[in-house]
Amino acid sequence: MPSTLLRTVQVSGCTVRVRTTPAASPAVGPPFVLVHGLGMTHRYLDRLRVELAADADVHAVDLPGFGADPRPRVPLEVEDQAALLVEALRTLGLASCVLVGHSMGVQFVAAAALQAPDLVDRVVLMGPVVDRRRRTVVQQAAALALDTVRETASADLLVLTDYARTGMRWYVRQLVPMMRFPLERAVERLDCPVLVLRGGRDPVARRPWCLELAQRAREGIFVEVDGQPHVVQHTAAPRVATEILSFCRRER
């Protein structure tokens, strides 16, 4: 596995951890920034990080409250987490990047791109939530339960152990902002190109919803990875990396 540098950035009293993997060869494009979803950390993005590092520097972020770090004293809205992400990336000296989010992470990266359009070259939304037609906790819980039986054992283990590290209290505090964030409206306002990517067997981010997001974007592309569940970046990392790199090479 490529060498990785762990850096801790203090932003507005919160801790943002960033694991940076340098490109295996001279980078030809902006670095990638990988952002996890609800209850998760960088760990289920590690396979994708390794694949993308063949072409560019990759920064995998653990946002405040997720993992073993102290929880912020107050609940953070999606826009708050996005602002912390932007400030951390600027502190690290990034001038341009491709933001890649998974699940709730797509909300963080979309909000960050709106807040700092000068910093974000492109946005990748993997398994985006929350479908506006299914914006209830019961519907999302049922979809997540179904996805659990479709995931590989290694993916389920990563999810369950990260949930345990994050803790139910912080999970619930972040669930409320996730459920009410209007991703479809945020996507409409993005000036940069947007890739919407889903696994073909993902019950959380369903095909009609992902197609709608790509169509709402000013410059949107939809990609489906056949046969894969919600944690597609873990179960099909080489294919996902190929699609992301192809998207980044497209002319604007």
mmCIF file of C-alpha atoms in Angstrom:
data_model
loop_
_atom_site.group_PDB
_atom_site.id
_atom_site.type_symbol
_atom_site.label_atom_id
_atom_site.label_comp_id
_atom_site.label_asym_id
_atom_site.label_seq_id
_atom_site.Cartn_x
_atom_site.Cartn_y
_atom_site.Cartn_z
ATOM 1 C CA MET A 1 0.000 0.000 0.000
ATOM 2 C CA PRO A 2 1.341 3.500 -0.822
ATOM 3 C CA SER A 3 2.777 5.556 2.020
ATOM 4 C CA THR A 4 0.289 7.881 3.683
ATOM 5 C CA LEU A 5 0.821 11.007 5.768
ATOM 6 C CA LEU A 6 -1.658 11.703 8.589
ATOM 7 C CA ARG A 7 -2.236 15.355 9.439
ATOM 8 C CA THR A 8 -4.539 16.852 12.043
ATOM 9 C CA VAL A 9 -6.042 20.278 11.379
ATOM 10 C CA GLN A 10 -7.778 22.293 14.082
ATOM 11 C CA VAL A 11 -10.587 24.341 12.580
ATOM 12 C CA SER A 12 -12.861 26.522 14.719
ATOM 13 C CA GLY A 13 -12.240 24.294 17.722
ATOM 14 C CA CYS A 14 -12.950 21.098 15.764
ATOM 15 C CA THR A 15 -10.587 18.350 14.633
ATOM 16 C CA VAL A 16 -10.305 17.416 10.961
ATOM 17 C CA ARG A 17 -7.998 14.505 10.160
ATOM 18 C CA VAL A 18 -6.546 14.213 6.665
ATOM 19 C CA ARG A 19 -4.658 11.202 5.308
ATOM 20 C CA THR A 20 -2.650 12.155 2.245
ATOM 21 C CA THR A 21 -1.348 9.612 -0.256
ATOM 22 C CA PRO A 22 1.060 11.135 -2.822
ATOM 23 C CA ALA A 23 0.640 10.224 -6.468
ATOM 24 C CA ALA A 24 2.643 7.198 -7.587
ATOM 25 C CA SER A 25 3.872 9.207 -10.592
ATOM 26 C CA PRO A 26 3.912 12.942 -11.322
ATOM 27 C CA ALA A 27 0.311 14.113 -10.988
ATOM 28 C CA VAL A 28 -1.353 15.441 -14.123
ATOM 29 C CA GLY A 29 -4.437 16.920 -12.502
ATOM 30 C CA PRO A 30 -5.740 18.391 -9.260
ATOM 31 C CA PRO A 31 -5.720 16.207 -6.130
ATOM 32 C CA PHE A 32 -8.707 14.177 -5.032
ATOM 33 C CA VAL A 33 -10.403 14.754 -1.676
ATOM 34 C CA LEU A 34 -12.426 11.789 -0.418
ATOM 35 C CA VAL A 35 -15.244 12.456 2.056
ATOM 36 C CA HIS A 36 -17.094 9.761 4.006
ATOM 37 C CA GLY A 37 -20.775 9.428 4.802
ATOM 38 C CA LEU A 38 -22.895 9.272 7.960
ATOM 39 C CA GLY A 39 -21.272 7.373 10.813
ATOM 40 C CA MET A 40 -18.236 6.479 8.715
ATOM 41 C CA THR A 41 -14.541 7.370 8.443
ATOM 42 C CA HIS A 42 -11.909 7.257 5.711
ATOM 43 C CA ARG A 43 -11.528 3.482 6.073
ATOM 44 C CA TYR A 44 -14.174 2.369 3.577
ATOM 45 C CA LEU A 45 -12.605 4.729 1.048
ATOM 46 C CA ASP A 46 -9.117 3.207 1.344
ATOM 47 C CA ARG A 47 -9.351 0.952 -1.700
ATOM 48 C CA LEU A 48 -10.465 3.853 -3.865
ATOM 49 C CA ARG A 49 -7.728 6.052 -2.381
ATOM 50 C CA VAL A 50 -5.074 3.555 -3.472
ATOM 51 C CA GLU A 51 -6.514 3.308 -6.986
ATOM 52 C CA LEU A 52 -6.736 7.080 -7.502
ATOM 53 C CA ALA A 53 -3.235 7.641 -6.098
ATOM 54 C CA ALA A 54 -1.851 6.036 -9.242
ATOM 55 C CA ASP A 55 -2.718 9.309 -11.024
ATOM 56 C CA ALA A 56 -2.901 12.117 -8.449
ATOM 57 C CA ASP A 57 -2.443 13.011 -4.801
ATOM 58 C CA VAL A 58 -5.357 11.822 -2.681
ATOM 59 C CA HIS A 59 -6.558 13.309 0.610
ATOM 60 C CA ALA A 60 -8.986 11.183 2.666
ATOM 61 C CA VAL A 61 -10.805 13.243 5.291
ATOM 62 C CA ASP A 62 -12.312 12.361 8.667
ATOM 63 C CA LEU A 63 -14.727 15.150 9.550
ATOM 64 C CA PRO A 64 -15.345 16.313 13.146
ATOM 65 C CA GLY A 65 -17.296 13.863 15.287
ATOM 66 C CA PHE A 66 -16.684 10.824 13.100
ATOM 67 C CA GLY A 67 -14.365 8.093 14.322
ATOM 68 C CA ALA A 68 -12.532 8.263 17.630
ATOM 69 C CA ASP A 69 -12.045 12.033 17.858
ATOM 70 C CA PRO A 70 -13.968 14.124 20.428
ATOM 71 C CA ARG A 71 -17.488 15.065 19.348
ATOM 72 C CA PRO A 72 -18.213 18.749 18.749
ATOM 73 C CA ARG A 73 -20.212 20.281 21.574
ATOM 74 C CA VAL A 74 -23.030 21.399 19.287
ATOM 75 C CA PRO A 75 -24.748 19.692 16.344
ATOM 76 C CA LEU A 76 -23.302 20.602 12.969
ATOM 77 C CA GLU A 77 -25.426 21.215 9.909
ATOM 78 C CA VAL A 78 -24.273 20.006 6.499
ATOM 79 C CA GLU A 79 -23.154 23.542 5.657
ATOM 80 C CA ASP A 80 -21.133 23.698 8.899
ATOM 81 C CA GLN A 81 -19.245 20.501 8.093
ATOM 82 C CA ALA A 82 -18.678 21.794 4.555
ATOM 83 C CA ALA A 83 -17.196 25.040 5.894
ATOM 84 C CA LEU A 84 -14.845 23.075 8.161
ATOM 85 C CA LEU A 85 -13.807 20.934 5.204
ATOM 86 C CA VAL A 86 -13.072 23.981 3.044
ATOM 87 C CA GLU A 87 -11.056 25.679 5.775
ATOM 88 C CA ALA A 88 -9.045 22.516 6.448
ATOM 89 C CA LEU A 89 -8.193 22.118 2.755
ATOM 90 C CA ARG A 90 -7.111 25.741 2.496
ATOM 91 C CA THR A 91 -5.005 25.321 5.631
ATOM 92 C CA LEU A 92 -3.257 22.406 3.936
ATOM 93 C CA GLY A 93 -2.485 24.643 0.978
ATOM 94 C CA LEU A 94 -4.800 23.187 -1.659
ATOM 95 C CA ALA A 95 -5.607 25.607 -4.461
ATOM 96 C CA SER A 96 -7.790 23.256 -6.516
ATOM 97 C CA CYS A 97 -9.233 19.776 -6.029
ATOM 98 C CA VAL A 98 -11.799 17.202 -7.087
ATOM 99 C CA LEU A 99 -14.242 16.513 -4.259
ATOM 100 C CA VAL A 100 -15.456 12.918 -4.026
ATOM 101 C CA GLY A 101 -18.219 12.155 -1.526
ATOM 102 C CA HIS A 102 -20.093 8.986 -0.657
ATOM 103 C CA SER A 103 -23.640 8.785 0.768
ATOM 104 C CA MET A 104 -24.005 11.735 3.191
ATOM 105 C CA GLY A 105 -20.536 12.762 2.036
ATOM 106 C CA VAL A 106 -22.118 13.910 -1.225
ATOM 107 C CA GLN A 107 -23.999 16.539 0.769
ATOM 108 C CA PHE A 108 -20.765 17.748 2.376
ATOM 109 C CA VAL A 109 -18.933 18.043 -0.950
ATOM 110 C CA ALA A 110 -21.847 19.684 -2.754
ATOM 111 C CA ALA A 111 -22.166 22.281 0.006
ATOM 112 C CA ALA A 112 -18.397 22.810 0.023
ATOM 113 C CA ALA A 113 -18.353 23.357 -3.736
ATOM 114 C CA LEU A 114 -21.043 26.016 -3.369
ATOM 115 C CA GLN A 115 -19.117 27.743 -0.595
ATOM 116 C CA ALA A 116 -15.728 27.655 -2.363
ATOM 117 C CA PRO A 117 -16.185 27.413 -6.148
ATOM 118 C CA ASP A 118 -12.621 28.655 -6.650
ATOM 119 C CA LEU A 119 -11.288 25.601 -4.788
ATOM 120 C CA VAL A 120 -13.377 22.876 -6.441
ATOM 121 C CA ASP A 121 -12.671 21.795 -10.000
ATOM 122 C CA ARG A 122 -15.204 18.957 -10.165
ATOM 123 C CA VAL A 123 -17.527 17.008 -7.878
ATOM 124 C CA VAL A 124 -18.195 13.268 -7.691
ATOM 125 C CA LEU A 125 -21.377 12.092 -5.935
ATOM 126 C CA MET A 126 -21.281 8.360 -5.127
ATOM 127 C CA GLY A 127 -24.457 6.760 -3.781
ATOM 128 C CA PRO A 128 -26.080 10.158 -3.123
ATOM 129 C CA VAL A 129 -28.637 10.718 -0.357
ATOM 130 C CA VAL A 130 -31.374 11.538 0.429
ATOM 131 C CA ASP A 131 -33.827 10.703 -2.363
ATOM 132 C CA ARG A 132 -36.451 13.443 -2.234
ATOM 133 C CA ARG A 133 -39.191 10.838 -2.804
ATOM 134 C CA ARG A 134 -37.979 8.772 0.158
ATOM 135 C CA ARG A 135 -37.079 11.418 2.720
ATOM 136 C CA THR A 136 -38.164 9.587 5.879
ATOM 137 C CA VAL A 137 -36.064 7.789 8.466
ATOM 138 C CA VAL A 138 -38.129 4.613 8.108
ATOM 139 C CA GLN A 139 -37.589 4.437 4.345
ATOM 140 C CA GLN A 140 -33.878 5.102 4.651
ATOM 141 C CA ALA A 141 -33.462 2.545 7.432
ATOM 142 C CA ALA A 142 -35.246 -0.102 5.367
ATOM 143 C CA ALA A 143 -33.038 0.619 2.365
ATOM 144 C CA LEU A 144 -29.902 0.452 4.506
ATOM 145 C CA ALA A 145 -31.007 -2.863 6.014
ATOM 146 C CA LEU A 146 -31.548 -4.307 2.540
ATOM 147 C CA ASP A 147 -28.154 -3.035 1.436
ATOM 148 C CA THR A 148 -26.480 -4.784 4.365
ATOM 149 C CA VAL A 149 -27.389 -8.203 2.952
ATOM 150 C CA ARG A 150 -26.079 -7.181 -0.480
ATOM 151 C CA GLU A 151 -22.688 -5.960 0.713
ATOM 152 C CA THR A 152 -19.578 -8.109 1.061
ATOM 153 C CA ALA A 153 -18.549 -9.248 4.526
ATOM 154 C CA SER A 154 -15.585 -6.857 4.502
ATOM 155 C CA ALA A 155 -17.796 -3.873 3.648
ATOM 156 C CA ASP A 156 -20.293 -4.744 6.386
ATOM 157 C CA LEU A 157 -17.468 -5.114 8.904
ATOM 158 C CA LEU A 158 -16.088 -1.679 8.021
ATOM 159 C CA VAL A 159 -19.511 -0.078 8.324
ATOM 160 C CA LEU A 160 -20.397 -1.702 11.635
ATOM 161 C CA THR A 161 -17.060 -0.978 13.305
ATOM 162 C CA ASP A 162 -17.105 2.649 12.151
ATOM 163 C CA TYR A 163 -20.654 3.040 13.438
ATOM 164 C CA ALA A 164 -19.431 1.750 16.803
ATOM 165 C CA ARG A 165 -16.531 4.211 16.827
ATOM 166 C CA THR A 166 -18.745 7.144 15.928
ATOM 167 C CA GLY A 167 -21.418 6.204 18.452
ATOM 168 C CA MET A 168 -25.185 6.295 18.244
ATOM 169 C CA ARG A 169 -25.538 9.729 19.854
ATOM 170 C CA TRP A 170 -23.470 11.554 17.209
ATOM 171 C CA TYR A 171 -24.971 9.397 14.457
ATOM 172 C CA VAL A 172 -28.468 10.548 15.385
ATOM 173 C CA ARG A 173 -27.371 14.182 15.748
ATOM 174 C CA GLN A 174 -26.058 14.110 12.186
ATOM 175 C CA LEU A 175 -28.978 12.074 10.828
ATOM 176 C CA VAL A 176 -31.377 14.986 11.223
ATOM 177 C CA PRO A 177 -29.326 17.427 9.064
ATOM 178 C CA MET A 178 -28.839 14.684 6.478
ATOM 179 C CA MET A 179 -32.565 14.040 6.161
ATOM 180 C CA ARG A 180 -33.450 17.689 5.587
ATOM 181 C CA PHE A 181 -30.609 18.729 3.268
ATOM 182 C CA PRO A 182 -32.064 19.391 -0.238
ATOM 183 C CA LEU A 183 -29.284 17.875 -2.351
ATOM 184 C CA GLU A 184 -31.243 18.323 -5.574
ATOM 185 C CA ARG A 185 -31.333 22.096 -5.036
ATOM 186 C CA ALA A 186 -27.634 22.248 -4.231
ATOM 187 C CA VAL A 187 -26.738 20.304 -7.387
ATOM 188 C CA GLU A 188 -28.701 22.756 -9.518
ATOM 189 C CA ARG A 189 -26.500 25.595 -8.274
ATOM 190 C CA LEU A 190 -23.127 23.962 -8.904
ATOM 191 C CA ASP A 191 -21.043 25.602 -11.629
ATOM 192 C CA CYS A 192 -18.533 22.759 -11.914
ATOM 193 C CA PRO A 193 -19.021 19.398 -13.689
ATOM 194 C CA VAL A 194 -20.794 16.732 -11.616
ATOM 195 C CA LEU A 195 -20.471 12.941 -11.821
ATOM 196 C CA VAL A 196 -23.287 10.957 -10.202
ATOM 197 C CA LEU A 197 -22.240 7.338 -9.666
ATOM 198 C CA ARG A 198 -24.148 4.441 -8.141
ATOM 199 C CA GLY A 199 -23.919 0.685 -7.795
ATOM 200 C CA GLY A 200 -26.491 -1.129 -9.907
ATOM 201 C CA ARG A 201 -27.894 -2.933 -6.819
ATOM 202 C CA ASP A 202 -27.868 0.061 -4.472
ATOM 203 C CA PRO A 203 -31.244 0.294 -2.676
ATOM 204 C CA VAL A 204 -30.270 3.553 -0.942
ATOM 205 C CA ALA A 205 -29.377 5.685 -3.970
ATOM 206 C CA ARG A 206 -31.850 4.418 -6.540
ATOM 207 C CA ARG A 207 -31.474 4.844 -10.272
ATOM 208 C CA PRO A 208 -34.292 7.393 -10.893
ATOM 209 C CA TRP A 209 -32.955 9.637 -8.132
ATOM 210 C CA CYS A 210 -29.375 9.500 -9.415
ATOM 211 C CA LEU A 211 -30.502 10.174 -12.958
ATOM 212 C CA GLU A 212 -32.494 13.145 -11.731
ATOM 213 C CA LEU A 213 -29.463 14.608 -9.978
ATOM 214 C CA ALA A 214 -27.311 14.268 -13.093
ATOM 215 C CA GLN A 215 -30.032 15.930 -15.157
ATOM 216 C CA ARG A 216 -30.444 18.775 -12.678
ATOM 217 C CA ALA A 217 -26.731 19.589 -12.789
ATOM 218 C CA ARG A 218 -25.636 22.189 -15.315
ATOM 219 C CA GLU A 219 -22.990 19.739 -16.506
ATOM 220 C CA GLY A 220 -23.929 16.336 -15.140
ATOM 221 C CA ILE A 221 -22.937 12.774 -16.002
ATOM 222 C CA PHE A 222 -24.519 9.573 -14.707
ATOM 223 C CA VAL A 223 -22.626 6.281 -14.330
ATOM 224 C CA GLU A 224 -23.894 2.972 -12.978
ATOM 225 C CA VAL A 225 -21.580 0.145 -11.911
ATOM 226 C CA ASP A 226 -23.487 -3.054 -12.619
ATOM 227 C CA GLY A 227 -24.076 -5.539 -9.833
ATOM 228 C CA GLN A 228 -22.697 -3.404 -7.007
ATOM 229 C CA PRO A 229 -24.377 -2.271 -3.752
ATOM 230 C CA HIS A 230 -24.207 1.049 -1.895
ATOM 231 C CA VAL A 231 -20.545 0.884 -0.802
ATOM 232 C CA VAL A 232 -19.502 0.624 -4.430
ATOM 233 C CA GLN A 233 -16.146 2.343 -3.882
ATOM 234 C CA HIS A 234 -15.109 -0.589 -1.677
ATOM 235 C CA THR A 235 -16.605 -3.493 -3.606
ATOM 236 C CA ALA A 236 -15.581 -2.233 -7.059
ATOM 237 C CA ALA A 237 -12.751 0.231 -6.417
ATOM 238 C CA PRO A 238 -10.867 -0.261 -9.730
ATOM 239 C CA ARG A 239 -14.007 0.300 -11.821
ATOM 240 C CA VAL A 240 -15.060 3.330 -9.754
ATOM 241 C CA ALA A 241 -11.580 4.841 -10.054
ATOM 242 C CA THR A 242 -11.623 4.309 -13.809
ATOM 243 C CA GLU A 243 -14.949 6.123 -14.114
ATOM 244 C CA ILE A 244 -13.772 9.011 -11.931
ATOM 245 C CA LEU A 245 -10.529 9.420 -13.879
ATOM 246 C CA SER A 246 -12.423 9.308 -17.176
ATOM 247 C CA PHE A 247 -14.774 12.006 -15.872
ATOM 248 C CA CYS A 248 -11.841 14.184 -14.814
ATOM 249 C CA ARG A 249 -10.240 13.927 -18.248
ATOM 250 C CA ARG A 250 -13.317 15.222 -20.038
ATOM 251 C CA GLU A 251 -12.983 18.715 -21.456
ATOM 252 C CA ARG A 252 -15.127 21.385 -19.869
#
